[in-house]
Short mmCIF file of C-alpha atoms and ligand atoms in Angstrom, two decimals:
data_model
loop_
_atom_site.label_atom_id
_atom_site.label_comp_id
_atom_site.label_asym_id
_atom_site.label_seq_id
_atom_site.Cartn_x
_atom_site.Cartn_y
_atom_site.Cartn_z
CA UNK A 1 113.71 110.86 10.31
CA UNK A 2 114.30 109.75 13.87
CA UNK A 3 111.03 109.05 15.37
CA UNK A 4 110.96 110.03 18.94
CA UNK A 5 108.85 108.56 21.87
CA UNK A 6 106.47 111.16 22.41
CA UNK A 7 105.44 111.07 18.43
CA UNK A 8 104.98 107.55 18.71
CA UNK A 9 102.94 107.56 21.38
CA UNK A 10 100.82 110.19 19.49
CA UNK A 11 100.39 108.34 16.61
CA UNK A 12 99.53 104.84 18.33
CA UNK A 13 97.07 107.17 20.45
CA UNK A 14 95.33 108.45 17.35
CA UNK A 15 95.22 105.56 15.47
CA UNK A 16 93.70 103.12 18.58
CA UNK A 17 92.35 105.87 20.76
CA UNK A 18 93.85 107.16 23.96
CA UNK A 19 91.13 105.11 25.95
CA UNK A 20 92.18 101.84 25.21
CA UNK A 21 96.41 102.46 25.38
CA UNK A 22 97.95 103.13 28.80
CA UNK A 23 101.48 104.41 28.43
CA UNK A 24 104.29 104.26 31.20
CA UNK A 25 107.30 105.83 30.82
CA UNK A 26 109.87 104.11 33.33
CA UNK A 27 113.02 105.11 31.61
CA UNK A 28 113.68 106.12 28.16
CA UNK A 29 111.91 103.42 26.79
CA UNK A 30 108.41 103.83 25.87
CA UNK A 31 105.88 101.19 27.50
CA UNK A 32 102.57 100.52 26.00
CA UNK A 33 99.34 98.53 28.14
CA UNK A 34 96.97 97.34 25.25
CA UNK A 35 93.83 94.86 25.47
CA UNK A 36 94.97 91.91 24.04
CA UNK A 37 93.16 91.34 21.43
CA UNK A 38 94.98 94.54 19.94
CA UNK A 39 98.32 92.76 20.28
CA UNK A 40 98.91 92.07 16.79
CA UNK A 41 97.83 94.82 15.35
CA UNK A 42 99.84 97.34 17.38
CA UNK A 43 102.70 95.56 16.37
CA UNK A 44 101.82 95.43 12.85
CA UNK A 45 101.57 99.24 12.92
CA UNK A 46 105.19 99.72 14.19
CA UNK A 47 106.83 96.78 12.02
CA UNK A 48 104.61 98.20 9.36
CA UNK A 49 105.37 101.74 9.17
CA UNK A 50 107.91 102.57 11.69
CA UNK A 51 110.40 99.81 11.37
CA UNK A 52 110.42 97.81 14.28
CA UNK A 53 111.62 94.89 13.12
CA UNK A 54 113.20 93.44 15.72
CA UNK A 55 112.02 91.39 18.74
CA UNK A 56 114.25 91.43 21.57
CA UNK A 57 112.10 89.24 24.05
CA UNK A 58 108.93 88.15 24.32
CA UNK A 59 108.27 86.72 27.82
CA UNK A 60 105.07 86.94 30.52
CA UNK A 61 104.93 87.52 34.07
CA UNK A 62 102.32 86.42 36.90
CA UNK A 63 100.31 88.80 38.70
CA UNK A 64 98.34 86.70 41.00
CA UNK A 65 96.60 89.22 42.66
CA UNK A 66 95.08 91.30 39.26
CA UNK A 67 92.15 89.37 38.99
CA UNK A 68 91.28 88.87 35.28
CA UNK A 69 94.50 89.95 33.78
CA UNK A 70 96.53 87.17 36.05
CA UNK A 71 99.30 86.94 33.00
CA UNK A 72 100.76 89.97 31.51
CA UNK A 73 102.61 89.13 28.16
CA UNK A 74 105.39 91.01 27.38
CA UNK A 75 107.01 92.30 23.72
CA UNK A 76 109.78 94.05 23.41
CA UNK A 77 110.40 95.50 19.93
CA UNK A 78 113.04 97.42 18.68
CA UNK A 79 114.29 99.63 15.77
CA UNK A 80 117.45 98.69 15.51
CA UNK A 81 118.26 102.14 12.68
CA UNK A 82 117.31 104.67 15.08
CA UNK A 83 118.07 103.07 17.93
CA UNK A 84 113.87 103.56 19.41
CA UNK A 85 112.76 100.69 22.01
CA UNK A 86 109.37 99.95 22.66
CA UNK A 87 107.54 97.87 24.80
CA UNK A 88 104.06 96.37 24.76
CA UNK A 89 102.32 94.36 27.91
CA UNK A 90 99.15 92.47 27.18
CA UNK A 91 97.41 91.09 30.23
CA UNK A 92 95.24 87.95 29.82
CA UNK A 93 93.16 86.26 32.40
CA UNK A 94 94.63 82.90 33.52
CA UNK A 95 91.36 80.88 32.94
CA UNK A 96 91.57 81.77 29.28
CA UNK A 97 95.15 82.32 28.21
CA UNK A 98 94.75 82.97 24.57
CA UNK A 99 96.60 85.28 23.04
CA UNK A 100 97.42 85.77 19.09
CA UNK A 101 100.66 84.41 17.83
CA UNK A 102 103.80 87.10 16.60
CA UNK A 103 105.17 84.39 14.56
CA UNK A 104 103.75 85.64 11.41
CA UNK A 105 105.26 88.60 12.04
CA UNK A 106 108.58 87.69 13.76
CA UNK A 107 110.46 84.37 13.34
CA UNK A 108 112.12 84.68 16.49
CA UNK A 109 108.60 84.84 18.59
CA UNK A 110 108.29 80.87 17.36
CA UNK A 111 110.86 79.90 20.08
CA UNK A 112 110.09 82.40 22.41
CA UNK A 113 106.03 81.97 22.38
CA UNK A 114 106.56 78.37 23.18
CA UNK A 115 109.31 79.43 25.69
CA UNK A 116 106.52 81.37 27.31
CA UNK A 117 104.25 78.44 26.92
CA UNK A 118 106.18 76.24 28.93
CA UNK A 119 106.56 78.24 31.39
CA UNK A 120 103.30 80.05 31.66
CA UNK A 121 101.06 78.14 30.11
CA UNK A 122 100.18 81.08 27.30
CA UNK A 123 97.91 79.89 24.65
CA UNK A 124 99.30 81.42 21.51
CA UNK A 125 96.28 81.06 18.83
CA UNK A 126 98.11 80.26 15.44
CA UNK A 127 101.29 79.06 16.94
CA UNK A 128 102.65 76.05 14.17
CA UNK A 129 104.34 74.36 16.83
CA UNK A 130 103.09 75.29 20.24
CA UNK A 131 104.54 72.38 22.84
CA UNK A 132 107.20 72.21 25.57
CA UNK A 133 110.77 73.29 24.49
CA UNK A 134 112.70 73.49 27.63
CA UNK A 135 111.28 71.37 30.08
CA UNK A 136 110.18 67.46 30.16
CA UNK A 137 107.54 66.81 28.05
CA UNK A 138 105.87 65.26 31.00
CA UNK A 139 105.35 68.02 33.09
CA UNK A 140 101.93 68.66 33.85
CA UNK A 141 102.28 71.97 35.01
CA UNK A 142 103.34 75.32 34.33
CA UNK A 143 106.63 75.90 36.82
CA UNK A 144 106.61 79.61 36.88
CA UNK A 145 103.38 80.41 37.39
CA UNK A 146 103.40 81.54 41.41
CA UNK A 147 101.01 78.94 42.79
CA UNK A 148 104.27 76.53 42.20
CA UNK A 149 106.58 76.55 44.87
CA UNK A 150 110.37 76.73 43.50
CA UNK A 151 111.65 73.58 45.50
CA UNK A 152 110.79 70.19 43.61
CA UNK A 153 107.57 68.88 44.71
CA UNK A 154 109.01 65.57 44.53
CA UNK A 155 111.12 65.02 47.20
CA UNK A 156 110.54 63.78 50.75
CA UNK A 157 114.07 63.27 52.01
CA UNK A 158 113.93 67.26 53.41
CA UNK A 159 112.72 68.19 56.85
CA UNK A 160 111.44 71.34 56.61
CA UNK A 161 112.96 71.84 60.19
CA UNK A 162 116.81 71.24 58.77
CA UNK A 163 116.21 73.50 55.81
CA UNK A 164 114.54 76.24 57.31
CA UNK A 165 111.40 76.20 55.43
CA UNK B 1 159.27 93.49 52.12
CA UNK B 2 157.13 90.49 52.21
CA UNK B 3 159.06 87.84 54.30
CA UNK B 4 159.59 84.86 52.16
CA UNK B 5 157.51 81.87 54.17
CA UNK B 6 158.02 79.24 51.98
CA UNK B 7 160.29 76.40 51.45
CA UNK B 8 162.41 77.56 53.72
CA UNK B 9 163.10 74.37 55.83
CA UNK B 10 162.24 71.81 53.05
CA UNK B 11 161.71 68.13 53.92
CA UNK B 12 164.60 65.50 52.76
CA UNK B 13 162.89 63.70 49.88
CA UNK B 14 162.47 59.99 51.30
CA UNK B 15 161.38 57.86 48.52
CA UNK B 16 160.87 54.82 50.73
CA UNK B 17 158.17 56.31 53.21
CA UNK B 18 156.18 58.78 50.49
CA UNK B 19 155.82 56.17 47.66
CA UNK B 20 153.04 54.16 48.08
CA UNK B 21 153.30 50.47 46.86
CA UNK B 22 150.25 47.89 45.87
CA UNK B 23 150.02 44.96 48.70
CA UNK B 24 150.23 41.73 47.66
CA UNK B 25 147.40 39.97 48.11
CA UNK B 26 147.18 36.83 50.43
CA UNK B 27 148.61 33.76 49.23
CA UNK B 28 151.25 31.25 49.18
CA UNK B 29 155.11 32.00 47.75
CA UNK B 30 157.80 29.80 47.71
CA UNK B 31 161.02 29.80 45.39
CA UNK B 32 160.23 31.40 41.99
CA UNK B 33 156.51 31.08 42.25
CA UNK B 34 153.11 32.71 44.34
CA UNK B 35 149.96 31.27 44.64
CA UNK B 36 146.52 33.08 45.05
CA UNK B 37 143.24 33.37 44.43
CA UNK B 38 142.40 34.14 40.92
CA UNK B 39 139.87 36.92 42.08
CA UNK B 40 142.64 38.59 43.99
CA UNK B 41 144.60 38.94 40.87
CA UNK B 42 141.59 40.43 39.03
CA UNK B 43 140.72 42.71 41.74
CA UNK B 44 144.01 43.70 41.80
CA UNK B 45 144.14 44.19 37.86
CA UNK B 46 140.74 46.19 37.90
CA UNK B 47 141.57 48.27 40.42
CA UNK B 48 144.74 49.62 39.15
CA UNK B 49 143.66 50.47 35.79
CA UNK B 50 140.14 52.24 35.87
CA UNK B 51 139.04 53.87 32.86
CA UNK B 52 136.66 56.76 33.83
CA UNK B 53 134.28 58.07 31.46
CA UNK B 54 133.82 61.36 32.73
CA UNK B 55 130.03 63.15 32.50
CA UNK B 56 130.75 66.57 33.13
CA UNK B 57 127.51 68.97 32.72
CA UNK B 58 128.87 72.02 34.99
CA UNK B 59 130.97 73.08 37.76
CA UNK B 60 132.39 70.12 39.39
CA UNK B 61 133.80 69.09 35.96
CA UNK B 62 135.95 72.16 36.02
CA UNK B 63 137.23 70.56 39.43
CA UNK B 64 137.66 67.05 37.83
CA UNK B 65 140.16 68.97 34.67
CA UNK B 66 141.72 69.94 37.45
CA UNK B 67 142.18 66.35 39.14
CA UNK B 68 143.08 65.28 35.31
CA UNK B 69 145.81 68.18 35.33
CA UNK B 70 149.23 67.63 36.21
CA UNK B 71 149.37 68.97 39.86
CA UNK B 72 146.83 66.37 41.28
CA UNK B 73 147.35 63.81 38.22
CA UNK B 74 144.89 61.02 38.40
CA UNK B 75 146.68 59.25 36.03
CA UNK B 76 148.87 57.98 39.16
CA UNK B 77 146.19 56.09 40.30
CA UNK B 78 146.19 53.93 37.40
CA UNK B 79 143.38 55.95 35.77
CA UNK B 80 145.59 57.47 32.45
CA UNK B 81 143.76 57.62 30.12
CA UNK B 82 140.03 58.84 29.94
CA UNK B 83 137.78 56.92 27.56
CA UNK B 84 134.69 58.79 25.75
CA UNK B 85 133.05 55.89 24.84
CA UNK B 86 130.95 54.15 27.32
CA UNK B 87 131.87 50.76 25.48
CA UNK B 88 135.28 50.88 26.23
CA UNK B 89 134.73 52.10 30.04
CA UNK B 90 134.46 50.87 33.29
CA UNK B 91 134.11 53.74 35.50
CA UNK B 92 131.11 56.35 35.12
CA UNK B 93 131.71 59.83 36.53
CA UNK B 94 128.77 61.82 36.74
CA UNK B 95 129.96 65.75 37.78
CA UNK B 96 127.55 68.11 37.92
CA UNK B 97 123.85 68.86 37.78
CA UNK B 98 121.72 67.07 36.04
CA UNK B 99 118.34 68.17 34.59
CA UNK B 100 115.31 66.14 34.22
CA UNK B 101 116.02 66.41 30.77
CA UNK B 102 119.50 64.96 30.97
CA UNK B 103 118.51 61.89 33.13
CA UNK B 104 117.39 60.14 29.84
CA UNK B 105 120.92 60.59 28.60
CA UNK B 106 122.58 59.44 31.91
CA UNK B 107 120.51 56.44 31.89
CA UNK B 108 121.43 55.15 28.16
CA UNK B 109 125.01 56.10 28.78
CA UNK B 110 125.33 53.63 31.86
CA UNK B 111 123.05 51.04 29.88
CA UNK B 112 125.67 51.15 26.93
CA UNK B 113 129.11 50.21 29.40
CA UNK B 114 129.80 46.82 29.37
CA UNK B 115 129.85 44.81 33.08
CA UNK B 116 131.52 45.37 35.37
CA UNK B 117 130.80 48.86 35.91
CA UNK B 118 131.44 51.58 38.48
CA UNK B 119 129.33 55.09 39.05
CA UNK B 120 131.41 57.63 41.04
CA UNK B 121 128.77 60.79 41.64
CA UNK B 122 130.63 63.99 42.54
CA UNK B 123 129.25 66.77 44.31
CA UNK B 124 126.17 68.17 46.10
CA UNK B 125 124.63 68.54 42.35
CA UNK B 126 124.85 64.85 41.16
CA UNK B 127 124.30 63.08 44.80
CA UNK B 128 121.30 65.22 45.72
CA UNK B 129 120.59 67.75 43.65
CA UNK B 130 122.47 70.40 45.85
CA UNK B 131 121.60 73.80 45.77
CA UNK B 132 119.16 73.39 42.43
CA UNK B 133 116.15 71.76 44.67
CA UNK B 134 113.68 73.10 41.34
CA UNK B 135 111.38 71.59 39.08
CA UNK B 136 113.76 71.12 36.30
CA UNK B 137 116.70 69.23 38.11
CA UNK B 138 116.85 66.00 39.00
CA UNK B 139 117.16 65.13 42.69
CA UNK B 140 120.42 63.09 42.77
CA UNK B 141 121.32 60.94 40.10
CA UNK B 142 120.47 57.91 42.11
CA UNK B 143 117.17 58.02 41.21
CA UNK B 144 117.80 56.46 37.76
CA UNK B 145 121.26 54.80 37.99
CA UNK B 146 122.67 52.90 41.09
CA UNK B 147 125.54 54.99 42.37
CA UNK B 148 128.62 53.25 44.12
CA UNK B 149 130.34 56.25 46.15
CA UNK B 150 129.06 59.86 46.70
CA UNK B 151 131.72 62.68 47.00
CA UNK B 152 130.06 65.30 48.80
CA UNK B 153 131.43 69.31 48.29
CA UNK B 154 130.17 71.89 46.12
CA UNK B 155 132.00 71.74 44.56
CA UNK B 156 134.48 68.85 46.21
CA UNK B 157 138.11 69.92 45.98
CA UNK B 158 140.21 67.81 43.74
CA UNK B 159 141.47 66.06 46.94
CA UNK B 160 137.81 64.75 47.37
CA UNK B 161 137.77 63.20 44.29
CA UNK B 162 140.77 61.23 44.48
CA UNK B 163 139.69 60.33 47.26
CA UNK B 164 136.25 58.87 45.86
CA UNK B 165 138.41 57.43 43.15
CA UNK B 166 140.19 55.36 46.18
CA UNK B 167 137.01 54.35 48.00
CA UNK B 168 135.61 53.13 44.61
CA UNK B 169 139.33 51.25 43.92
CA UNK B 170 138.49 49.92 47.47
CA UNK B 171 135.83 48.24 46.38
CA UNK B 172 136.81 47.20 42.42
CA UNK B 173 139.98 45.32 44.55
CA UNK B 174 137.32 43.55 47.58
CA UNK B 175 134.49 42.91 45.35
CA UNK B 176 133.85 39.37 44.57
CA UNK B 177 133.85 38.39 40.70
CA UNK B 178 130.58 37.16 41.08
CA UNK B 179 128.82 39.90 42.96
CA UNK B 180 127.49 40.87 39.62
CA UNK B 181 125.10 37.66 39.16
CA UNK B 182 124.14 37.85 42.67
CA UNK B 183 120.36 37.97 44.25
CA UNK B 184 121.43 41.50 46.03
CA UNK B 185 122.93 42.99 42.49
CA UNK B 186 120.29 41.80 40.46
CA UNK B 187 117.67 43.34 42.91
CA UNK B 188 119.52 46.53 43.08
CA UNK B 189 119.34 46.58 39.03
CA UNK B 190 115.45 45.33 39.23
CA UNK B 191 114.38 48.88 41.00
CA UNK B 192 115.91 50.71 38.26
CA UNK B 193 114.37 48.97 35.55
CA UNK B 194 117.57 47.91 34.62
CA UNK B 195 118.13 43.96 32.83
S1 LIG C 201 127.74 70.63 43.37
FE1 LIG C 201 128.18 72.83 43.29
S2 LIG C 201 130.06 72.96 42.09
FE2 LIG C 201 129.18 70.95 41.71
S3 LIG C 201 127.92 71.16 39.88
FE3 LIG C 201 126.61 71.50 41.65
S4 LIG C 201 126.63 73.73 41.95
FE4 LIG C 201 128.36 73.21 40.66
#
């Protein structure tokens, strides 16, 4: 049976209570806001019982200006048989960015939690392995959060009035 | 029909003004023997048989193939054959960006080649950091290894890099044979942690 988006959105509604779920609909693919502490257990649900077993990306994104949910992190699932997509956004504040671990549940989250780590400085609670992958190890910050400029901090051979900044 | 443009007045091939001889260096000749400076003799040895190790991370390398391919043909600057081993070379090319990450790598690869030893850096990428000014790329690769000559272009046309190869065969044929243990070289190699 080929579960469609409304059902699903029924079902996650009934078992967690409309209250706490926000859904968007943005194209055909169903999005889901959850507290975070429900992360894991949404996506246990759908791995669970309606075969998502597939994690396409897992990623965050700043929001500077949404005070107490600064970091939104970002899962997108799939069921690869009957061709459903779903995505989930958790938002976390940025003084406290703990947020449980997928790896149990999908080996592919291992790289892309500490991916996300790098990058955003995501605490995921349970990671085995959670330290830089891509960047130097000596970085002391997180380079896409947007307090960071883009250009590297480091230089001082670039006069702002040549390069139009 | 498009008018054929091309080749139609083609030059007379004159073999005596478009090949390009070595100069003897200064020195004394006589009947059946020449005299000169032993250093002249080695720079003109070094300079005529370079063997680049090419570090290729990205774009420019593309360029350098084609400077290696038969149209451009370094190999007519006395540069034939390519060595992958730094042991064996005398000439690093670094083309292309190069991450923080990578400057680890670049730095133990120009430790490992043996004295004397040239860096050629090609493009905006490797001189400066060109267009990537970002956290993760590092801002010219003269901030770990001493660079001899900078080919600016991004990237340079294959053109450029001959002529970098030149400039750098410029200075392989004037440098003196003991620049190396001088107070200036050993300074240079002093800022960049370098014995
Ligand atoms: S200088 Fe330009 S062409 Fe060369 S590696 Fe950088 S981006 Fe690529």
């Amino acid at each position: 049976m080929v579960i469609t988006n409304d059902e699903l959105q029924k079902q996650l509604e009934e078992k967690f209570g409309a209250d706490i779920l926000t859904f968007v609909k943005p194209s055909d693919r169903l999005s889901c806001i959850a507290p975070k502490s429900y992360n894991l257990k949404i996506l246990q649900l759908l791995f669970d019982h309606y075969n998502f077993k597939f994690l396409n990306d897992l990623t965050a994104v700043h929001y500077p200006d949404n005070i107490g949910g600064e970091l939104a992190v970002v899962y997108h699932i799939s069921n690869l048989q009957d061709k459903v997509y779903f995505r989930l956004t958790v938002f976390t504040s940025i003084g406290e960015p703990d947020v449980f671990t997928a790896t149990q549940l999908f080996s592919a989250a291992n790289w892309m939690e500490r991916e996300t780590y790098d990058f955003f400085g995501v605490q995921f609670i349970g990671h085995p392995n959670l330290k830089r992958i891509l960047n130097v190890e000596e970085m002391t910050y997180y380079p896409m959060r947007k307090e960071y400029p883009l250009e590297d901090q480091t230089r001082k051979d670039k006069d702002d009035q040549m390069f139009g900044r | 029909m498009r008018p054929v443009r091309f080749n139609i007045n083609k030059k007379p091939v004159n073999l005596t003004d478009s090949v390009m001889m070595a100069d003897m260096p200064p020195g004394h000749s006589g009947e059946g023997f020449f005299a000169t400076q032993l250093s002249h003799v080695v720079g003109l040895a070094r300079k005529n048989s370079i063997w680049p190790l090419p570090f290729a991370t990205s774009c420019c390398g593309i360029e350098f193939m084609a400077t290696m391919a038969s149209h451009y043909d370094l190999a007519r600057f006395g540069s034939e054959r390519l060595g992958f081993s730094p042991r064996q070379c005398d000439l690093l090319m670094v083309m292309g960006t190069i991450s923080k990450k990578m400057a680890p790598v670049l730095k133990q690869v120009y430790l490992q080649m043996a004295e004397p030893r040239w860096v050629l850096s090609v493009g905006a990428c490797a001189s400066s950091g060109g267009i990537f000014d970002t956290y993760s790329v590092l801002q010219g690769i003269d901030q770990v290894i001493p660079v001899d000559v900078y080919v600016p272009g991004c990237p340079p046309r294959p053109e450029g890099i001959i002529d970098g190869i030149l400039k750098i065969q410029n200075i392989i044929q004037n440098e003196d044979v003991r620049r190396r243990s001088s107070p200036v070289y050993q300074k240079l190699m002093q800022e960049y942690n370098i014995q």
